[in-house]
Amino acid sequence: MKKKILSIALGLVLMAIGTTTYAADKNLNSDKKPTPVEKATKNFSEQFKDAVDPTISTAKNGFIVQSEIDGHTITAAYNKKGNWVYTLDGYSRNNLDKNIIETAMPAYPNYFITGMQKVDQPGKKSVYLVYIEGRKSFKTLTVSNSSVEVLQDIRKA
């Protein structure tokens, strides 16, 4: 009988110690808030799961996280609190978005595309910046919702 009581008492003591230790560990972890850099890095990793070795740099108003994914240069900006502000997805000539080309280029048959960027911001639709070059000028076009506008037109000298 004494052995049963001793076993039960020992079991209760071990459970109490284990429960208190677990609760203390859990409280320590829940009190720790991520730093803005940790928050930005986590957001970038969640948004871009295929990112390899992202680089983080400090900017005047926050942080910039940059990486290469499938031939695209991804640049994401975060404010001082680590909240996402915008993302630039840079396309090289080898991996341009065909739908955007088909939308932008019919009006500019004598131009060729030199580059493209996709701009994403929280709560807004994506906008593409298409950089084209012709014999007499460079143009920057914006493409969104199937509409094309000239953002910039620079004449060659």
mmCIF file of C-alpha atoms in Angstrom:
data_model
loop_
_atom_site.group_PDB
_atom_site.id
_atom_site.type_symbol
_atom_site.label_atom_id
_atom_site.label_comp_id
_atom_site.label_asym_id
_atom_site.label_seq_id
_atom_site.Cartn_x
_atom_site.Cartn_y
_atom_site.Cartn_z
ATOM 1 C CA MET A 1 0.000 0.000 0.000
ATOM 2 C CA LYS A 2 2.838 2.389 0.902
ATOM 3 C CA LYS A 3 4.463 1.666 -2.477
ATOM 4 C CA LYS A 4 1.274 2.593 -4.355
ATOM 5 C CA ILE A 5 0.870 5.832 -2.424
ATOM 6 C CA LEU A 6 4.556 6.674 -2.916
ATOM 7 C CA SER A 7 4.295 5.921 -6.664
ATOM 8 C CA ILE A 8 1.211 8.097 -7.022
ATOM 9 C CA ALA A 9 2.799 10.948 -5.039
ATOM 10 C CA LEU A 10 5.998 10.737 -7.098
ATOM 11 C CA GLY A 11 3.934 10.734 -10.331
ATOM 12 C CA LEU A 12 1.995 13.823 -9.205
ATOM 13 C CA VAL A 13 5.207 15.648 -8.266
ATOM 14 C CA LEU A 14 6.776 14.860 -11.668
ATOM 15 C CA MET A 15 3.638 15.996 -13.488
ATOM 16 C CA ALA A 16 3.557 19.237 -11.491
ATOM 17 C CA ILE A 17 7.225 19.949 -12.245
ATOM 18 C CA GLY A 18 6.766 19.152 -15.938
ATOM 19 C CA THR A 19 3.654 21.318 -16.227
ATOM 20 C CA THR A 20 5.287 24.298 -14.495
ATOM 21 C CA THR A 21 8.412 24.031 -16.630
ATOM 22 C CA TYR A 22 6.341 23.800 -19.846
ATOM 23 C CA ALA A 23 4.194 26.790 -18.813
ATOM 24 C CA ALA A 24 7.300 28.844 -17.947
ATOM 25 C CA ASP A 25 8.920 28.018 -21.315
ATOM 26 C CA LYS A 26 5.709 28.848 -23.163
ATOM 27 C CA ASN A 27 5.402 32.204 -21.378
ATOM 28 C CA LEU A 28 8.979 33.143 -22.220
ATOM 29 C CA ASN A 29 8.393 32.416 -25.905
ATOM 30 C CA SER A 30 5.054 34.231 -26.088
ATOM 31 C CA ASP A 31 6.463 37.412 -24.501
ATOM 32 C CA LYS A 32 9.239 37.703 -27.083
ATOM 33 C CA LYS A 33 8.161 39.861 -30.036
ATOM 34 C CA PRO A 34 10.103 39.527 -33.275
ATOM 35 C CA THR A 35 12.355 42.416 -34.230
ATOM 36 C CA PRO A 36 11.385 44.388 -37.355
ATOM 37 C CA VAL A 37 14.183 42.661 -39.304
ATOM 38 C CA GLU A 38 12.942 39.223 -38.163
ATOM 39 C CA LYS A 39 9.388 40.191 -39.117
ATOM 40 C CA ALA A 40 10.481 41.385 -42.586
ATOM 41 C CA THR A 41 12.617 38.288 -43.171
ATOM 42 C CA LYS A 42 9.775 35.980 -42.113
ATOM 43 C CA ASN A 43 7.331 37.774 -44.423
ATOM 44 C CA PHE A 44 9.763 37.547 -47.346
ATOM 45 C CA SER A 45 10.351 33.831 -46.714
ATOM 46 C CA GLU A 46 6.601 33.187 -46.587
ATOM 47 C CA GLN A 47 5.939 35.193 -49.768
ATOM 48 C CA PHE A 48 8.875 33.719 -51.700
ATOM 49 C CA LYS A 49 9.435 30.138 -50.608
ATOM 50 C CA ASP A 50 11.975 29.490 -53.415
ATOM 51 C CA ALA A 51 14.230 32.401 -52.393
ATOM 52 C CA VAL A 52 17.848 31.402 -51.949
ATOM 53 C CA ASP A 53 20.144 33.368 -49.613
ATOM 54 C CA PRO A 54 18.145 36.606 -49.410
ATOM 55 C CA THR A 55 20.217 39.670 -48.568
ATOM 56 C CA ILE A 56 18.945 42.257 -46.101
ATOM 57 C CA SER A 57 20.033 45.863 -46.120
ATOM 58 C CA THR A 58 18.968 48.875 -44.112
ATOM 59 C CA ALA A 59 17.277 51.725 -45.942
ATOM 60 C CA LYS A 60 16.369 55.213 -44.763
ATOM 61 C CA ASN A 61 12.782 54.259 -43.927
ATOM 62 C CA GLY A 62 13.163 50.539 -43.205
ATOM 63 C CA PHE A 63 14.668 47.440 -44.779
ATOM 64 C CA ILE A 64 15.226 45.966 -48.225
ATOM 65 C CA VAL A 65 15.258 42.198 -48.747
ATOM 66 C CA GLN A 66 16.530 40.955 -52.100
ATOM 67 C CA SER A 67 16.924 37.549 -53.727
ATOM 68 C CA GLU A 68 17.010 35.778 -57.075
ATOM 69 C CA ILE A 69 14.172 33.355 -57.876
ATOM 70 C CA ASP A 70 13.823 31.518 -61.196
ATOM 71 C CA GLY A 71 15.811 34.177 -63.057
ATOM 72 C CA HIS A 72 13.835 37.040 -61.473
ATOM 73 C CA THR A 73 15.369 39.582 -59.127
ATOM 74 C CA ILE A 74 12.949 40.065 -56.248
ATOM 75 C CA THR A 75 13.288 43.224 -54.147
ATOM 76 C CA ALA A 76 10.892 43.721 -51.238
ATOM 77 C CA ALA A 77 10.746 46.873 -49.127
ATOM 78 C CA TYR A 78 9.616 46.948 -45.497
ATOM 79 C CA ASN A 79 9.064 49.911 -43.191
ATOM 80 C CA LYS A 80 10.844 50.480 -39.856
ATOM 81 C CA LYS A 81 8.310 48.226 -38.103
ATOM 82 C CA GLY A 82 8.987 45.369 -40.527
ATOM 83 C CA ASN A 83 5.680 45.745 -42.392
ATOM 84 C CA TRP A 84 5.661 45.071 -46.147
ATOM 85 C CA VAL A 85 5.486 48.220 -48.315
ATOM 86 C CA TYR A 86 6.080 46.979 -51.882
ATOM 87 C CA THR A 87 7.792 44.337 -53.998
ATOM 88 C CA LEU A 88 9.608 44.742 -57.323
ATOM 89 C CA ASP A 89 9.903 41.615 -59.450
ATOM 90 C CA GLY A 90 12.514 42.265 -62.133
ATOM 91 C CA TYR A 91 12.320 40.279 -65.359
ATOM 92 C CA SER A 92 15.297 39.735 -67.635
ATOM 93 C CA ARG A 93 14.931 39.569 -71.421
ATOM 94 C CA ASN A 94 14.862 35.758 -71.185
ATOM 95 C CA ASN A 95 11.823 35.474 -68.931
ATOM 96 C CA LEU A 96 9.431 38.297 -69.809
ATOM 97 C CA ASP A 97 5.720 37.854 -69.098
ATOM 98 C CA LYS A 98 4.169 37.003 -72.496
ATOM 99 C CA ASN A 99 0.701 38.347 -71.575
ATOM 100 C CA ILE A 100 2.145 41.748 -70.729
ATOM 101 C CA ILE A 101 4.160 41.817 -73.963
ATOM 102 C CA GLU A 102 1.009 41.042 -75.975
ATOM 103 C CA THR A 103 -0.814 43.870 -74.201
ATOM 104 C CA ALA A 104 1.941 46.515 -74.420
ATOM 105 C CA MET A 105 3.688 45.995 -77.742
ATOM 106 C CA PRO A 106 1.008 46.285 -80.484
ATOM 107 C CA ALA A 107 1.087 50.083 -80.138
ATOM 108 C CA TYR A 108 4.903 50.100 -80.461
ATOM 109 C CA PRO A 109 5.843 47.766 -83.336
ATOM 110 C CA ASN A 110 9.234 49.417 -83.984
ATOM 111 C CA TYR A 111 10.373 49.121 -80.365
ATOM 112 C CA PHE A 112 11.951 46.243 -78.486
ATOM 113 C CA ILE A 113 11.679 45.448 -74.801
ATOM 114 C CA THR A 114 14.811 46.021 -72.711
ATOM 115 C CA GLY A 115 13.299 45.007 -69.374
ATOM 116 C CA MET A 116 10.214 44.664 -67.246
ATOM 117 C CA GLN A 117 9.282 44.978 -63.572
ATOM 118 C CA LYS A 118 6.163 43.932 -61.723
ATOM 119 C CA VAL A 119 5.229 46.213 -58.816
ATOM 120 C CA ASP A 120 3.054 44.830 -56.002
ATOM 121 C CA GLN A 121 1.718 46.833 -53.048
ATOM 122 C CA PRO A 122 -0.631 45.780 -50.247
ATOM 123 C CA GLY A 123 -4.266 46.195 -51.271
ATOM 124 C CA LYS A 124 -3.490 47.209 -54.875
ATOM 125 C CA LYS A 125 -3.450 45.354 -58.180
ATOM 126 C CA SER A 126 -0.120 44.558 -59.783
ATOM 127 C CA VAL A 127 1.349 47.120 -62.159
ATOM 128 C CA TYR A 128 3.981 46.276 -64.754
ATOM 129 C CA LEU A 129 6.665 48.707 -65.847
ATOM 130 C CA VAL A 130 7.814 47.835 -69.361
ATOM 131 C CA TYR A 131 11.017 49.437 -70.638
ATOM 132 C CA ILE A 132 11.218 49.714 -74.437
ATOM 133 C CA GLU A 133 13.702 51.201 -76.866
ATOM 134 C CA GLY A 134 13.203 52.447 -80.392
ATOM 135 C CA ARG A 135 15.408 54.185 -82.928
ATOM 136 C CA LYS A 136 14.682 57.657 -81.544
ATOM 137 C CA SER A 137 13.609 57.172 -77.920
ATOM 138 C CA PHE A 138 13.374 55.145 -74.733
ATOM 139 C CA LYS A 139 9.952 54.709 -73.172
ATOM 140 C CA THR A 140 8.661 53.400 -69.876
ATOM 141 C CA LEU A 141 5.140 52.000 -70.115
ATOM 142 C CA THR A 142 2.773 51.079 -67.302
ATOM 143 C CA VAL A 143 0.509 48.103 -67.906
ATOM 144 C CA SER A 144 -2.372 47.312 -65.568
ATOM 145 C CA ASN A 145 -5.895 45.999 -66.110
ATOM 146 C CA SER A 146 -5.131 45.607 -69.858
ATOM 147 C CA SER A 147 -4.457 49.342 -70.241
ATOM 148 C CA VAL A 148 -1.141 50.785 -71.402
ATOM 149 C CA GLU A 149 0.133 54.268 -70.593
ATOM 150 C CA VAL A 150 3.410 56.020 -71.332
ATOM 151 C CA LEU A 151 4.984 56.920 -68.011
ATOM 152 C CA GLN A 152 8.220 58.313 -69.427
ATOM 153 C CA ASP A 153 9.484 59.184 -72.930
ATOM 154 C CA ILE A 154 13.160 60.084 -73.350
ATOM 155 C CA ARG A 155 14.449 61.206 -76.743
ATOM 156 C CA LYS A 156 17.848 59.954 -77.841
ATOM 157 C CA ALA A 157 20.443 62.598 -78.618
#
